[in-house]
Short mmCIF file of C-alpha atoms in Angstrom, two decimals:
data_model
loop_
_atom_site.label_atom_id
_atom_site.label_comp_id
_atom_site.label_asym_id
_atom_site.label_seq_id
_atom_site.Cartn_x
_atom_site.Cartn_y
_atom_site.Cartn_z
CA MET A 17 2.95 19.38 112.93
CA PRO A 18 5.35 21.35 115.94
CA GLU A 19 5.70 25.06 116.11
CA GLU A 20 9.49 24.35 116.12
CA ASP A 21 9.34 23.77 112.39
CA LEU A 22 9.85 27.12 110.77
CA ASP A 23 11.57 25.40 107.28
CA CYS A 24 10.32 27.58 104.40
CA ARG A 25 12.43 26.45 101.75
CA VAL A 26 10.68 23.33 100.34
CA PRO A 27 6.84 24.44 99.89
CA LEU A 28 4.28 22.06 99.57
CA PRO A 29 2.19 21.64 96.82
CA PRO A 30 -0.32 24.64 97.14
CA PRO A 31 -3.66 24.25 99.08
CA VAL A 32 -6.49 23.02 97.90
CA CYS A 33 -9.40 25.43 97.89
CA ARG A 34 -12.63 23.37 99.41
CA SER A 35 -14.72 26.82 100.79
CA ALA A 36 -16.59 29.24 97.84
CA ASP A 37 -14.60 30.07 94.88
CA ARG A 38 -10.79 30.47 95.65
CA GLY A 39 -9.25 30.27 92.10
CA SER A 40 -6.46 29.85 91.71
CA ASP A 41 -3.34 29.67 94.46
CA SER A 42 1.04 29.94 94.16
CA TYR A 43 3.11 29.05 96.51
CA SER A 44 4.49 32.80 96.51
CA ALA A 45 1.16 34.52 95.79
CA TRP A 46 0.03 34.17 99.11
CA TYR A 47 2.94 33.46 101.94
CA LYS A 48 4.98 36.15 102.96
CA PRO A 49 7.98 35.22 105.53
CA ARG A 50 8.05 38.05 108.24
CA ARG A 51 10.99 38.56 111.47
CA TYR A 52 8.75 41.35 113.48
CA LEU A 53 8.57 40.34 116.89
CA HIS A 54 5.41 38.71 118.78
CA PHE A 55 3.06 36.54 120.75
CA ASP A 56 4.08 33.35 118.30
CA ARG A 57 7.44 33.16 116.48
CA PRO A 58 7.79 33.17 112.23
CA VAL A 59 5.74 30.50 110.53
CA GLY A 60 7.18 28.76 107.53
CA TYR A 61 5.48 27.76 105.06
CA ARG A 62 4.99 24.60 106.02
CA LEU A 63 3.16 24.96 108.72
CA ALA A 64 1.10 27.83 107.20
CA ALA A 65 -0.20 25.27 104.43
CA GLN A 66 -1.35 23.15 106.51
CA ILE A 67 -4.13 24.92 107.92
CA VAL A 68 -4.99 27.47 105.85
CA SER A 69 -5.69 24.80 103.25
CA ASP A 70 -8.41 23.10 105.29
CA PRO A 71 -11.35 25.69 106.22
CA SER A 72 -12.26 23.43 110.02
CA ALA A 73 -8.56 24.91 110.94
CA VAL A 74 -9.25 28.02 110.43
CA ALA A 75 -12.83 27.96 111.41
CA ARG A 76 -11.23 26.66 114.80
CA HIS A 77 -7.87 28.85 114.68
CA SER A 78 -7.52 31.04 118.36
CA PHE A 79 -5.95 34.29 116.58
CA TYR A 80 -4.00 35.93 118.99
CA PRO A 81 -4.65 39.84 120.04
CA PHE A 82 -3.24 42.43 117.70
CA ILE A 83 -0.35 44.85 118.61
CA SER A 84 -0.96 48.33 118.99
CA PHE A 85 0.93 51.08 118.13
CA GLU A 86 0.12 54.83 117.63
CA SER A 87 2.06 56.39 115.09
CA VAL A 88 2.33 59.76 115.19
CA ARG A 89 3.29 62.43 112.56
CA THR A 90 4.04 66.14 112.43
CA LEU A 91 2.70 67.75 109.66
CA LEU A 92 4.95 70.45 108.18
CA ARG A 93 4.47 72.89 105.54
CA PHE A 94 7.53 74.74 103.32
CA ASP A 95 6.83 78.61 103.74
CA PRO A 96 9.15 79.79 100.38
CA ILE A 97 8.40 83.68 100.92
CA THR A 98 10.72 83.04 104.13
CA GLY A 99 12.82 79.94 103.18
CA LYS A 100 11.45 78.48 106.79
CA VAL A 101 9.16 74.91 108.13
CA ALA A 102 6.23 75.52 109.85
CA LYS A 103 4.92 72.89 112.33
CA ARG A 104 1.16 72.01 112.24
CA GLU A 105 -0.74 69.56 114.89
CA LYS A 106 0.08 66.50 114.84
CA LYS A 107 -1.57 63.85 113.38
CA PRO A 108 -1.87 59.94 114.99
CA ARG A 109 -2.59 57.04 113.34
CA LYS A 110 -3.37 53.82 115.31
CA ILE A 111 -1.63 51.10 113.59
CA ARG A 112 -2.51 47.36 114.70
CA TYR A 113 0.02 44.58 113.59
CA ALA A 114 -0.81 40.74 113.94
CA SER A 115 0.78 37.72 114.61
CA HIS A 116 2.76 35.30 112.41
CA MET A 117 0.01 32.64 112.10
CA ASP A 118 -2.70 35.07 111.70
CA SER A 119 -0.94 37.13 109.11
CA GLN A 120 -0.80 33.98 107.28
CA VAL A 121 -4.57 33.58 107.38
CA TYR A 122 -5.14 37.07 106.20
CA ARG A 123 -2.86 36.74 103.70
CA TYR A 124 -4.36 34.19 102.39
CA TYR A 125 -8.00 35.14 102.18
CA CYS A 126 -7.10 38.16 100.95
CA ARG A 127 -5.38 36.42 98.08
CA GLN A 128 -8.44 34.16 97.68
CA LEU A 129 -11.14 37.30 97.97
CA ALA A 130 -8.87 39.65 95.97
CA GLU A 131 -8.95 37.31 92.43
CA LEU A 132 -13.10 36.97 93.18
CA TYR A 133 -13.09 41.12 94.08
CA GLU A 134 -11.05 41.79 90.37
CA ARG A 135 -13.25 39.96 88.18
CA GLN A 136 -16.12 41.36 89.45
CA LEU A 137 -14.65 44.43 89.37
CA LEU A 138 -13.80 44.09 86.08
CA ARG A 139 -17.28 42.67 85.31
CA SER A 140 -18.56 46.61 86.52
CA SER A 141 -17.34 50.67 84.90
CA ALA A 142 -15.03 50.92 88.68
CA ALA A 143 -12.08 48.58 87.14
CA GLU A 144 -10.25 52.16 85.85
CA SER A 145 -11.71 54.25 88.88
CA VAL A 146 -10.48 51.89 91.93
CA LEU A 147 -6.13 52.46 91.75
CA ALA A 148 -4.87 51.62 95.92
CA PHE A 149 -4.26 48.54 96.97
CA ARG A 150 -4.71 46.58 93.45
CA SER A 151 -2.01 44.89 91.43
CA LEU A 152 -1.82 47.86 88.29
CA HIS A 153 2.07 47.98 88.44
CA LYS A 154 1.84 51.62 88.49
CA SER A 155 2.93 54.27 91.43
CA ASN A 156 0.80 57.56 92.76
CA ILE A 157 3.28 59.65 90.45
CA HIS A 158 1.06 57.34 87.65
CA PHE A 159 -1.99 57.89 89.15
CA ALA A 160 -1.43 61.78 89.43
CA LYS A 161 -0.50 62.33 85.96
CA GLN A 162 -3.60 60.58 84.95
CA ALA A 163 -5.82 63.12 86.97
CA PHE A 164 -3.76 65.65 85.97
CA ASP A 165 -3.94 64.84 82.43
CA ALA A 166 -7.66 64.52 82.60
CA VAL A 167 -7.98 68.18 83.99
CA ARG A 168 -6.13 68.73 80.94
CA GLY A 169 -8.66 67.87 78.47
CA MET A 170 -11.63 68.95 80.16
CA GLY A 171 -10.77 72.93 80.00
CA ASP A 172 -13.20 74.11 82.09
CA CYS A 173 -14.14 71.60 84.59
CA VAL A 174 -14.64 71.22 88.62
CA ALA A 175 -12.15 68.72 90.31
CA LEU A 176 -13.80 67.62 94.30
CA ALA A 177 -11.47 66.21 96.20
CA TYR A 178 -12.33 64.32 99.46
CA ASP A 179 -10.85 62.86 102.39
CA ILE A 180 -12.66 60.37 104.04
CA GLU A 181 -12.12 61.11 108.44
CA ASP A 182 -11.24 57.61 110.02
CA PHE A 183 -11.72 55.08 107.29
CA PHE A 184 -10.77 52.44 108.82
CA GLY A 185 -11.85 53.15 112.19
CA SER A 186 -15.42 53.55 110.85
CA ILE A 187 -16.35 50.95 108.84
CA ASP A 188 -19.66 49.44 109.84
CA HIS A 189 -19.94 45.55 110.45
CA GLY A 190 -23.34 45.00 109.07
CA ARG A 191 -22.39 46.36 105.64
CA LEU A 192 -19.10 44.95 105.08
CA LYS A 193 -20.54 41.34 106.48
CA CYS A 194 -22.75 41.84 103.22
CA ALA A 195 -20.43 42.56 101.12
CA TRP A 196 -17.78 39.69 101.85
CA THR A 197 -21.10 37.93 101.48
CA SER A 198 -22.23 38.74 98.33
CA LEU A 199 -18.70 38.67 96.52
CA LEU A 200 -18.80 34.82 97.54
CA GLY A 201 -21.72 34.02 96.06
CA THR A 202 -23.77 32.68 99.40
CA ASP A 203 -26.31 33.61 101.80
CA ARG A 204 -24.29 33.41 104.44
CA LEU A 205 -20.43 33.61 105.44
CA PRO A 206 -18.39 30.03 105.80
CA LYS A 207 -17.96 28.88 108.81
CA ASP A 208 -13.80 29.86 107.85
CA HIS A 209 -14.61 32.84 106.61
CA TYR A 210 -16.58 34.36 108.94
CA ALA A 211 -13.78 32.89 111.81
CA VAL A 212 -11.30 35.84 109.70
CA TYR A 213 -14.44 38.42 109.64
CA ARG A 214 -15.09 37.81 113.48
CA SER A 215 -10.98 38.53 114.31
CA LEU A 216 -10.91 41.98 112.77
CA THR A 217 -14.52 42.81 113.66
CA ASN A 218 -14.59 41.63 116.98
CA PHE A 219 -10.75 42.11 117.33
CA SER A 220 -8.62 42.31 120.04
CA TYR A 221 -5.93 44.03 121.00
CA VAL A 222 -2.76 45.14 123.43
CA HIS A 223 -0.24 48.32 123.39
CA ARG A 224 2.91 47.62 122.72
CA ARG A 225 4.36 49.59 125.46
CA ASP A 226 2.02 47.70 127.75
CA ALA A 227 2.87 43.73 126.38
CA TYR A 228 6.60 45.12 126.72
CA LYS A 229 7.02 46.33 129.64
CA ALA A 230 5.13 43.46 131.52
CA LEU A 231 6.72 41.05 129.69
CA GLY A 232 10.82 43.64 131.25
CA ILE A 233 11.69 43.82 127.56
CA SER A 234 12.82 46.86 126.61
CA LEU A 235 11.03 48.74 123.41
CA ASN A 236 14.91 50.88 122.68
CA ASN A 237 16.82 47.57 123.16
CA THR A 238 15.23 44.50 122.70
CA PRO A 239 17.44 41.71 122.67
CA ARG A 240 18.18 40.29 119.29
CA ARG A 241 18.18 36.44 120.10
CA LEU A 242 14.55 36.86 120.83
CA SER A 243 12.36 34.76 118.69
CA ARG A 244 8.93 35.72 120.47
CA LEU A 245 8.09 37.94 122.70
CA CYS A 246 6.83 35.44 125.03
CA SER A 247 5.76 31.82 125.52
CA PRO A 248 2.16 31.18 125.84
CA ALA A 249 2.34 30.83 129.54
CA GLN A 250 3.60 34.15 129.76
CA PHE A 251 0.96 35.31 126.94
CA ARG A 252 -1.44 33.43 129.22
CA SER A 253 0.07 34.76 133.35
CA SER A 254 0.80 38.70 131.95
CA ILE A 255 -0.70 39.42 129.25
CA ARG A 256 -4.27 38.07 129.77
CA GLY A 257 -3.88 37.85 133.61
CA GLY A 258 -2.34 40.90 133.48
CA GLY A 259 -5.80 42.22 131.96
CA LEU A 260 -3.51 43.28 129.54
CA ILE A 261 -5.80 42.41 126.33
CA GLN A 262 -8.40 45.05 124.83
CA ARG A 263 -11.03 44.32 122.84
CA ASN A 264 -13.54 46.92 120.30
CA GLU A 265 -16.89 46.54 121.08
CA LEU A 266 -17.98 48.96 118.80
CA LYS A 267 -20.27 48.08 115.62
CA LYS A 268 -17.82 49.16 113.06
CA GLY A 269 -14.27 49.69 112.30
CA ILE A 270 -10.89 47.17 111.27
CA PRO A 271 -7.67 47.59 112.12
CA GLN A 272 -5.39 49.48 110.07
CA GLY A 273 -2.62 47.35 109.06
CA SER A 274 -3.73 43.50 109.10
CA PRO A 275 -3.02 42.09 105.48
CA LEU A 276 -6.40 41.85 105.17
CA SER A 277 -7.84 45.07 105.79
CA ALA A 278 -6.71 47.22 102.58
CA PHE A 279 -8.56 44.92 100.12
CA LEU A 280 -11.47 45.08 102.98
CA SER A 281 -11.81 48.81 102.06
CA ASN A 282 -12.22 48.22 98.55
CA LEU A 283 -13.92 45.47 98.91
CA TYR A 284 -16.31 47.66 101.61
CA LEU A 285 -17.02 50.44 98.92
CA PHE A 286 -17.51 48.34 95.70
CA ASP A 287 -21.22 49.56 95.41
CA PHE A 288 -20.19 53.31 95.96
CA ASP A 289 -17.62 53.78 93.43
CA ARG A 290 -19.63 51.50 90.94
CA THR A 291 -22.37 53.76 90.84
CA LEU A 292 -19.81 57.16 91.11
CA SER A 293 -17.98 55.31 88.06
CA VAL A 294 -21.31 55.13 86.50
CA LYS A 295 -22.96 58.74 86.67
CA LEU A 296 -19.66 60.29 86.22
CA SER A 297 -19.04 58.76 83.48
CA ALA A 298 -22.32 59.06 81.35
CA THR A 299 -22.08 62.71 82.11
CA GLY A 300 -18.08 62.98 80.84
CA GLY A 301 -16.60 63.62 83.84
CA LEU A 302 -14.58 61.29 85.92
CA TYR A 303 -14.12 59.36 89.46
CA LEU A 304 -10.54 58.14 91.01
CA ARG A 305 -10.40 56.63 94.41
CA TYR A 306 -7.31 56.17 96.17
CA CYS A 307 -7.97 54.35 99.87
CA ASP A 308 -9.95 56.72 101.58
CA ASP A 309 -8.87 59.80 99.08
CA ILE A 310 -11.43 60.87 96.45
CA LEU A 311 -11.22 62.65 93.51
CA ILE A 312 -14.36 63.53 90.76
CA LEU A 313 -13.78 65.82 88.06
CA VAL A 314 -16.89 67.10 86.90
CA LYS A 315 -18.16 69.66 83.98
CA PRO A 316 -19.28 73.41 86.20
CA GLU A 317 -22.82 73.25 85.54
CA LEU A 318 -23.07 69.73 86.99
CA GLU A 319 -20.79 70.68 90.39
CA THR A 320 -24.15 71.01 92.46
CA GLU A 321 -25.68 67.80 91.43
CA ILE A 322 -22.35 65.26 91.60
CA ARG A 323 -21.44 66.85 94.92
CA GLY A 324 -24.37 66.31 96.44
CA LEU A 325 -24.50 62.82 95.44
CA THR A 326 -21.40 62.13 96.60
CA GLU A 327 -21.75 63.62 99.88
CA ARG A 328 -25.11 61.21 99.84
CA LEU A 329 -23.97 58.34 99.41
CA ILE A 330 -20.97 58.70 101.58
CA LEU A 331 -22.83 59.44 104.45
CA ALA A 332 -25.23 55.81 103.44
CA GLU A 333 -21.27 53.79 103.38
CA LYS A 334 -22.00 55.14 107.70
CA LEU A 335 -19.08 57.11 106.92
CA VAL A 336 -17.90 60.80 107.39
CA CYS A 337 -16.12 63.05 105.43
CA ASN A 338 -13.01 65.34 106.92
CA SER A 339 -14.46 68.86 106.27
CA THR A 340 -10.81 70.30 106.78
CA LYS A 341 -9.52 68.11 104.07
CA THR A 342 -12.23 68.49 101.27
CA GLN A 343 -11.60 70.61 98.66
CA VAL A 344 -12.59 72.76 95.17
CA SER A 345 -10.75 73.45 92.58
CA ARG A 346 -12.63 75.24 89.59
CA PHE A 347 -10.28 75.23 86.64
CA ARG A 348 -11.07 77.75 83.16
CA LYS A 349 -9.56 77.89 80.07
CA ASN A 350 -9.22 80.84 77.54
CA HIS A 351 -6.45 81.83 75.14
CA LEU A 352 -4.33 82.01 77.34
CA GLY A 353 -4.26 79.25 78.80
CA GLN A 354 -5.93 76.80 81.81
CA PHE A 355 -5.78 78.27 85.35
CA SER A 356 -7.34 77.29 88.55
CA ASP A 357 -9.29 79.53 91.44
CA ARG A 358 -6.75 77.31 93.55
CA PRO A 359 -4.62 74.55 93.39
CA LEU A 360 -5.42 70.19 93.02
CA GLN A 361 -3.34 68.69 95.15
CA TYR A 362 -3.95 64.72 94.57
CA LEU A 363 -1.27 62.03 96.11
CA GLY A 364 1.25 64.46 97.17
CA PHE A 365 1.59 66.47 94.36
CA THR A 366 -0.63 69.91 92.96
CA PHE A 367 -2.01 71.03 89.47
CA ASP A 368 -3.07 74.90 88.20
CA GLY A 369 -3.55 74.33 85.29
CA LYS A 370 -0.41 75.36 84.23
CA GLN A 371 2.51 74.46 86.83
CA THR A 372 2.94 70.58 88.10
CA LEU A 373 4.29 70.79 91.45
CA LEU A 374 5.89 68.31 94.36
CA ARG A 375 3.75 69.34 97.98
CA SER A 376 5.19 72.19 99.46
CA ALA A 377 4.52 69.59 103.04
CA ALA A 378 6.94 67.04 100.78
CA LEU A 379 9.33 69.14 100.81
CA ALA A 380 9.18 70.48 104.23
CA ARG A 381 9.22 66.98 105.49
CA ASN A 382 12.54 66.57 103.20
CA SER A 383 13.72 69.70 104.73
CA SER A 384 12.89 68.18 108.31
CA ARG A 385 14.11 65.51 107.76
CA VAL A 386 18.14 66.24 106.06
CA ARG A 387 17.83 68.52 109.00
CA ARG A 388 18.08 65.26 111.62
CA ALA A 389 19.86 63.41 109.67
CA VAL A 390 23.17 65.94 109.20
CA LYS A 391 22.64 66.32 113.07
CA ARG A 392 22.96 62.54 114.48
CA ALA A 393 25.82 62.36 112.05
CA LYS A 394 27.64 65.13 113.93
CA ALA A 395 26.66 64.31 117.16
CA THR A 396 28.22 60.31 116.12
CA MET A 397 31.16 62.15 114.39
CA LYS A 398 32.23 63.93 117.60
CA LYS A 399 31.00 61.16 120.33
CA ARG A 400 33.79 59.06 118.14
CA ASN A 401 36.59 61.95 118.42
CA SER A 402 36.31 62.44 121.43
CA VAL A 403 37.27 58.53 122.03
CA ARG A 404 40.05 59.11 119.68
CA SER A 405 41.50 62.00 120.81
CA HIS A 406 41.14 60.28 124.22
CA LEU A 407 43.33 57.20 123.23
CA GLY A 408 45.42 60.12 121.61
CA GLN A 409 44.24 59.00 117.25
CA LYS A 410 44.02 61.11 115.11
CA GLU A 411 40.29 62.63 114.28
CA LYS A 412 38.15 61.60 111.80
CA PRO A 413 36.03 63.78 109.35
CA LEU A 414 32.47 63.83 109.37
CA PHE A 415 31.17 60.51 107.25
CA LYS A 416 29.83 62.69 104.27
CA LYS A 417 28.98 59.27 102.09
CA LYS A 418 25.88 57.62 103.69
CA LEU A 419 24.43 61.69 104.34
CA TYR A 420 25.13 61.95 100.01
CA GLU A 421 23.24 58.42 99.08
CA SER A 422 20.12 59.20 101.24
CA HIS A 423 20.06 62.84 100.38
CA SER A 424 20.77 63.71 96.98
CA HIS A 425 21.03 62.09 93.60
CA PHE A 426 24.06 60.73 93.76
CA GLY A 427 21.53 57.98 96.16
CA ARG A 428 19.70 55.47 94.84
CA ARG A 429 15.82 55.25 96.19
CA ASN A 430 15.36 58.52 98.36
CA PHE A 431 12.81 61.99 97.98
CA VAL A 432 15.22 63.56 95.42
CA ARG A 433 15.12 60.54 93.06
CA TYR A 434 11.98 60.37 94.12
CA GLY A 435 11.15 63.84 92.45
CA TYR A 436 12.89 63.93 89.70
CA ARG A 437 11.10 60.67 88.73
CA ALA A 438 8.14 62.14 89.13
CA ALA A 439 8.96 64.67 86.99
CA ARG A 440 9.82 62.66 84.52
CA ILE A 441 6.66 60.79 84.23
CA LEU A 442 4.78 63.91 84.72
CA GLU A 443 6.53 65.84 82.53
CA SER A 444 7.29 68.70 84.51
CA GLU A 445 10.64 71.02 84.54
CA ASP A 446 8.59 73.37 87.45
CA ILE A 447 9.32 69.57 90.23
CA LYS A 448 13.11 69.63 88.68
CA ARG A 449 13.32 73.15 89.84
CA GLN A 450 11.61 72.87 92.78
CA LEU A 451 14.60 69.98 93.73
CA LYS A 452 17.71 71.81 92.06
CA PRO A 453 18.13 73.97 95.04
CA LEU A 454 18.16 70.21 97.61
CA LEU A 455 21.76 69.43 97.31
CA GLY A 456 23.19 73.05 97.69
CA ARG A 457 21.10 73.00 101.39
CA LEU A 458 21.87 69.50 102.21
CA GLN A 459 25.84 70.90 101.42
CA ARG A 460 25.51 74.44 103.37
CA LEU A 461 24.39 71.90 106.42
CA ILE A 462 27.32 69.87 106.32
CA ASP A 463 29.28 73.15 106.25
CA GLU A 464 28.43 74.24 109.65
CA PRO A 465 30.46 74.46 112.07
#
């Protein structure tokens, strides 16, 4: 079928599963069209289904290099005493995204493997412990409430919060392959599965800035008419011929950003999750994991034992804890209530036994975002009025509607609305008090000359 056939309006029957036990499938379950620029064009369901339904075609499929860029986030902290935002170190994160056809292959295999994983997880004791990248129809707010309610119920307890350093970049290929094979119940990976596995372990990538420069495309002003970055001939001459393709030569690491990577992070830690879940459940504690954020609630007398076990298991998985983010919060309960020596920070919230709050870093990021938005709006107003003045037209005031919709409770989907939803789910009046001054701050920024 020619690549130009992009018709995704008339679906074919669901692909027939021939390799391993792939479970049920449906048109809407795995296929997801996207319109971003890559080395190939967006692919319709008809062509995608033709490839993924044939294991031999997947085994022969030539995967394009990932396009890579670095997402840099400046860590901020809001000082409630001074009322100022303090900048901290920058946190870079390497993001790599696959070509359109490759993404459909990854989504299809993710769908099939996830069904097997869910059945395996339900047979274990870890189904309530693994929170991320599953269809649980809950958000981080609900998971935070689960953790804080457990702390309240335990009374005297210790919360151990671990963060895995460079999680996706540290996944050991050999251990991942064993977990994948075990999930399929086979001695070795089928050829199609092995092709997908190899594309994510021995992956190749091209830096986005280098690719755009080699192809003469502006990063900041990309022509809308483009449906792909280049033709196959241009790819061979300018990208491959230009020596821009790099390859992961390490025995660890998978690209963060592919449709299959998130699921594989759960699969990789299946034995880890099961071991800790069984241990904590037997000792009256709780184990929760949201991607690389691990939370353990344990009775004070078992802190040393559980902490040692957890750190040994992490090392056994060939992972490393981020010591700067590992936190220990000890909770005590007496006739005055529950209190802690250090607030527990979990999934964007803090809990000290009495108060549940939004993290100060989240408030700081929102404050910085609002300032930038108001500054841009005022710059646009000045530029527009300069032109109107030159034409002898009356100046227009600042457009405030979008600012209020994006940064106040008058909007529908923004940080403030998220905060009020969190306050309702977490039953926290303290969060509402944190949000109350935000409208006034926005109005003052707008009124400033």
